Amino acid sequence: MKKIKKIFLIIIFSICIKVNAAPACTTEEMNRLRTLANNVQFKTNYTIDEIQSGDDITDVKVSYKIDVINDNEDLKYFYSISSINKREVTSSQLSNTIFSDGDIVTIYIYSYTTNLCTDELLKSERIVFPSYNRYYYNNKDKCSKYPEFKYCREFMDISKKDYDEIEKEFDEYIKEQTNVINYVQEHLYYFVGGGVVIIVGVILLVINIKKRKKVMDI
């Protein structure tokens, strides 16, 4: 029992010596570490895989990744999805982690040094991976022709919309566009005529002003 106590005391004494031997955490060192953390950038990218059943595309799977730029050995990383299960990762592990559309990821950067400034939170960044619009993917021809249609954005959440509802709205949109085009075509003569009248009026006004100026100069 005495031997165990001695071993225990030696271990505690060794730990205390190591802690006391570690360099102090100065303001300058913390500023250096914060600068390193602020230089770190997170660049996101994505890939799209088509899910097929026979010859038909039934869905698309969107995978997001995060590239860590300006990493430093004096930093370490944690991340959580929707503030759940905060876990430690290396920068390379983080770059190889696959996220899904709709995920909300928070990345925490901590100091990782041999001095007493270690394990300090230096920076956190929140990344929201947007929902991918499957309607857009499956209707690129329509959307390239009518890019102003509200469901023709590549990234948007349409999970609460039914495809049939969207198609109905698209048909209504086309009718409205057609009505506008027809109206313009039917009244084109008036628009052109009005424009010509305005231009001629401006020209005559300018000529008039110049004539009056000449008369006044005489």
Tab-separated table of C-alpha atoms in Angstrom:
chain	number	residue	atom	x	y	z
A	1	MET	CA	0.000	0.000	0.000
A	2	LYS	CA	2.904	2.350	0.839
A	3	LYS	CA	4.512	1.588	-2.531
A	4	ILE	CA	1.285	2.484	-4.336
A	5	LYS	CA	1.068	5.768	-2.431
A	6	LYS	CA	4.678	6.580	-3.303
A	7	ILE	CA	4.075	5.836	-6.996
A	8	PHE	CA	0.934	7.960	-6.928
A	9	LEU	CA	2.793	10.871	-5.306
A	10	ILE	CA	5.642	10.574	-7.826
A	11	ILE	CA	3.145	10.742	-10.737
A	12	ILE	CA	1.409	13.817	-9.289
A	13	PHE	CA	4.787	15.442	-8.596
A	14	SER	CA	5.909	14.774	-12.183
A	15	ILE	CA	2.742	16.303	-13.603
A	16	CYS	CA	3.135	19.387	-11.425
A	17	ILE	CA	6.749	19.787	-12.562
A	18	LYS	CA	5.670	19.569	-16.234
A	19	VAL	CA	2.889	22.108	-15.745
A	20	ASN	CA	5.144	24.482	-13.865
A	21	ALA	CA	7.856	23.987	-16.485
A	22	ALA	CA	5.524	25.026	-19.331
A	23	PRO	CA	6.117	28.601	-20.525
A	24	ALA	CA	3.613	31.186	-19.364
A	25	CYS	CA	0.783	32.344	-21.631
A	26	THR	CA	1.589	35.905	-22.605
A	27	THR	CA	-0.585	38.468	-24.362
A	28	GLU	CA	1.798	38.433	-27.313
A	29	GLU	CA	1.457	34.655	-27.666
A	30	MET	CA	-2.345	34.793	-27.543
A	31	ASN	CA	-2.334	37.532	-30.188
A	32	ARG	CA	-0.084	35.366	-32.374
A	33	LEU	CA	-2.420	32.379	-32.021
A	34	ARG	CA	-5.519	34.467	-32.766
A	35	THR	CA	-3.815	35.802	-35.889
A	36	LEU	CA	-3.083	32.234	-37.003
A	37	ALA	CA	-6.717	31.264	-36.405
A	38	ASN	CA	-8.049	34.313	-38.247
A	39	ASN	CA	-5.873	33.437	-41.246
A	40	VAL	CA	-7.539	30.043	-41.553
A	41	GLN	CA	-10.165	29.914	-44.287
A	42	PHE	CA	-12.768	27.271	-45.032
A	43	LYS	CA	-13.565	26.760	-48.698
A	44	THR	CA	-16.619	24.657	-49.510
A	45	ASN	CA	-17.203	22.561	-52.618
A	46	TYR	CA	-19.777	20.023	-53.696
A	47	THR	CA	-20.310	17.053	-56.002
A	48	ILE	CA	-23.535	15.731	-57.482
A	49	ASP	CA	-24.150	12.018	-58.018
A	50	GLU	CA	-27.136	10.845	-59.995
A	51	ILE	CA	-29.208	8.032	-58.526
A	52	GLN	CA	-30.568	5.912	-61.353
A	53	SER	CA	-33.169	3.190	-61.679
A	54	GLY	CA	-32.608	1.588	-65.054
A	55	ASP	CA	-32.272	4.387	-67.582
A	56	ASP	CA	-34.174	6.925	-65.470
A	57	ILE	CA	-32.661	9.372	-62.999
A	58	THR	CA	-34.748	9.098	-59.834
A	59	ASP	CA	-32.807	11.504	-57.612
A	60	VAL	CA	-29.491	13.270	-57.069
A	61	LYS	CA	-27.217	13.055	-54.057
A	62	VAL	CA	-25.303	16.205	-53.183
A	63	SER	CA	-22.138	15.862	-51.087
A	64	TYR	CA	-20.343	18.841	-49.572
A	65	LYS	CA	-16.751	19.075	-48.384
A	66	ILE	CA	-14.693	21.697	-46.561
A	67	ASP	CA	-11.114	22.514	-47.537
A	68	VAL	CA	-8.980	24.001	-44.770
A	69	ILE	CA	-6.664	26.727	-46.057
A	70	ASN	CA	-3.735	28.216	-44.094
A	71	ASP	CA	-3.629	25.483	-41.465
A	72	ASN	CA	-0.944	25.656	-38.755
A	73	GLU	CA	0.514	23.050	-36.410
A	74	ASP	CA	-0.292	25.292	-33.411
A	75	LEU	CA	-4.023	24.892	-34.078
A	76	LYS	CA	-6.515	22.084	-33.631
A	77	TYR	CA	-10.108	21.720	-34.786
A	78	PHE	CA	-13.468	20.574	-33.535
A	79	TYR	CA	-16.747	20.559	-35.435
A	80	SER	CA	-20.397	19.897	-34.725
A	81	ILE	CA	-23.492	19.520	-36.903
A	82	SER	CA	-26.479	21.524	-35.662
A	83	SER	CA	-24.613	22.033	-32.343
A	84	ILE	CA	-24.713	18.273	-31.647
A	85	ASN	CA	-21.791	15.892	-30.978
A	86	LYS	CA	-18.809	18.219	-30.966
A	87	ARG	CA	-15.822	16.169	-32.120
A	88	GLU	CA	-12.106	16.758	-32.628
A	89	VAL	CA	-10.571	16.330	-36.083
A	90	THR	CA	-7.356	17.127	-37.884
A	91	SER	CA	-7.513	19.552	-40.810
A	92	SER	CA	-7.069	16.656	-43.261
A	93	GLN	CA	-9.850	14.657	-41.584
A	94	LEU	CA	-12.125	17.691	-41.775
A	95	SER	CA	-11.333	18.100	-45.476
A	96	ASN	CA	-12.320	14.468	-46.066
A	97	THR	CA	-15.569	14.619	-44.085
A	98	ILE	CA	-18.706	14.506	-46.241
A	99	PHE	CA	-21.659	16.723	-45.322
A	100	SER	CA	-25.178	16.751	-46.725
A	101	ASP	CA	-27.233	19.635	-48.085
A	102	GLY	CA	-29.089	21.341	-45.287
A	103	ASP	CA	-26.374	20.610	-42.698
A	104	ILE	CA	-25.375	23.455	-40.392
A	105	VAL	CA	-21.752	22.952	-39.368
A	106	THR	CA	-19.880	24.918	-36.710
A	107	ILE	CA	-16.085	24.685	-36.734
A	108	TYR	CA	-14.082	25.589	-33.614
A	109	ILE	CA	-10.385	26.450	-33.743
A	110	TYR	CA	-8.391	25.920	-30.542
A	111	SER	CA	-4.769	26.626	-29.690
A	112	TYR	CA	-2.503	23.588	-29.591
A	113	THR	CA	0.839	24.616	-28.106
A	114	THR	CA	3.420	23.479	-25.569
A	115	ASN	CA	2.864	26.583	-23.444
A	116	LEU	CA	0.004	27.497	-21.120
A	117	CYS	CA	-1.938	29.131	-23.988
A	118	THR	CA	-2.971	25.688	-25.226
A	119	ASP	CA	-6.620	24.580	-25.477
A	120	GLU	CA	-7.948	28.141	-25.782
A	121	LEU	CA	-10.859	28.757	-28.153
A	122	LEU	CA	-9.576	31.194	-30.772
A	123	LYS	CA	-12.295	31.295	-33.374
A	124	SER	CA	-15.543	29.630	-34.447
A	125	GLU	CA	-17.211	29.704	-37.847
A	126	ARG	CA	-20.686	28.603	-38.902
A	127	ILE	CA	-21.198	27.079	-42.344
A	128	VAL	CA	-24.662	26.427	-43.751
A	129	PHE	CA	-24.780	24.014	-46.656
A	130	PRO	CA	-27.750	25.076	-48.794
A	131	SER	CA	-30.408	22.642	-49.893
A	132	TYR	CA	-29.993	21.574	-53.490
A	133	ASN	CA	-32.976	22.147	-55.757
A	134	ARG	CA	-33.828	18.817	-57.433
A	135	TYR	CA	-36.463	20.524	-59.567
A	136	TYR	CA	-33.800	22.755	-61.077
A	137	TYR	CA	-31.543	19.782	-61.784
A	138	ASN	CA	-34.300	17.849	-63.562
A	139	ASN	CA	-35.562	20.879	-65.505
A	140	LYS	CA	-32.396	22.635	-66.646
A	141	ASP	CA	-33.801	23.196	-70.151
A	142	LYS	CA	-36.853	25.014	-68.780
A	143	CYS	CA	-34.780	26.993	-66.318
A	144	SER	CA	-32.236	28.073	-68.925
A	145	LYS	CA	-35.124	29.456	-71.001
A	146	TYR	CA	-37.015	30.967	-68.050
A	147	PRO	CA	-34.329	31.729	-65.404
A	148	GLU	CA	-36.608	34.249	-63.658
A	149	PHE	CA	-39.092	31.553	-62.630
A	150	LYS	CA	-38.891	31.444	-58.829
A	151	TYR	CA	-38.121	27.706	-58.607
A	152	CYS	CA	-35.291	27.898	-61.155
A	153	ARG	CA	-32.578	28.581	-58.601
A	154	GLU	CA	-29.992	25.829	-58.189
A	155	PHE	CA	-29.878	26.133	-54.396
A	156	MET	CA	-33.156	26.462	-52.513
A	157	ASP	CA	-35.304	24.383	-50.204
A	158	ILE	CA	-38.362	22.994	-52.016
A	159	SER	CA	-38.947	20.109	-49.595
A	160	LYS	CA	-42.407	21.445	-48.730
A	161	LYS	CA	-43.434	21.774	-52.371
A	162	ASP	CA	-44.859	19.041	-54.566
A	163	TYR	CA	-43.504	18.763	-58.116
A	164	ASP	CA	-47.046	18.883	-59.507
A	165	GLU	CA	-47.661	22.177	-57.676
A	166	ILE	CA	-44.466	23.622	-59.092
A	167	GLU	CA	-45.446	22.538	-62.617
A	168	LYS	CA	-48.818	24.269	-62.217
A	169	GLU	CA	-47.069	27.453	-61.088
A	170	PHE	CA	-44.694	27.140	-64.033
A	171	ASP	CA	-47.643	26.877	-66.477
A	172	GLU	CA	-49.207	29.996	-64.907
A	173	TYR	CA	-45.864	31.797	-65.176
A	174	ILE	CA	-45.626	30.926	-68.893
A	175	LYS	CA	-49.175	32.223	-69.472
A	176	GLU	CA	-48.309	35.514	-67.738
A	177	GLN	CA	-45.131	35.870	-69.799
A	178	THR	CA	-47.067	35.084	-72.992
A	179	ASN	CA	-49.723	37.678	-72.116
A	180	VAL	CA	-47.053	40.319	-71.544
A	181	ILE	CA	-45.362	39.496	-74.876
A	182	ASN	CA	-48.705	39.579	-76.711
A	183	TYR	CA	-49.603	42.916	-75.105
A	184	VAL	CA	-46.258	44.432	-76.132
A	185	GLN	CA	-46.606	43.101	-79.669
A	186	GLU	CA	-50.164	44.422	-79.996
A	187	HIS	CA	-49.198	47.868	-78.711
A	188	LEU	CA	-45.750	48.009	-80.273
A	189	TYR	CA	-46.908	50.674	-82.741
A	190	TYR	CA	-47.937	52.954	-79.874
A	191	PHE	CA	-44.700	52.353	-77.960
A	192	VAL	CA	-42.553	53.048	-81.039
A	193	GLY	CA	-44.695	56.037	-82.044
A	194	GLY	CA	-44.531	57.487	-78.563
A	195	GLY	CA	-40.777	57.003	-78.473
A	196	VAL	CA	-40.339	58.731	-81.837
A	197	VAL	CA	-42.503	61.676	-80.694
A	198	ILE	CA	-40.415	62.086	-77.540
A	199	ILE	CA	-37.103	61.939	-79.465
A	200	VAL	CA	-38.310	64.432	-82.090
A	201	GLY	CA	-39.612	66.715	-79.348
A	202	VAL	CA	-36.229	66.664	-77.564
A	203	ILE	CA	-34.380	67.395	-80.827
A	204	LEU	CA	-36.670	70.344	-81.639
A	205	LEU	CA	-36.277	71.663	-78.099
A	206	VAL	CA	-32.472	71.547	-78.366
A	207	ILE	CA	-32.570	73.297	-81.785
A	208	ASN	CA	-34.891	75.958	-80.357
A	209	ILE	CA	-32.579	76.610	-77.413
A	210	LYS	CA	-29.557	76.941	-79.730
A	211	LYS	CA	-31.434	79.393	-81.999
A	212	ARG	CA	-32.456	81.556	-79.026
A	213	LYS	CA	-28.897	81.567	-77.768
A	214	LYS	CA	-27.601	82.760	-81.156
A	215	VAL	CA	-30.202	85.556	-81.252
A	216	MET	CA	-29.234	86.660	-77.725
A	217	ASP	CA	-25.520	86.647	-78.671
A	218	ILE	CA	-26.251	88.964	-81.619
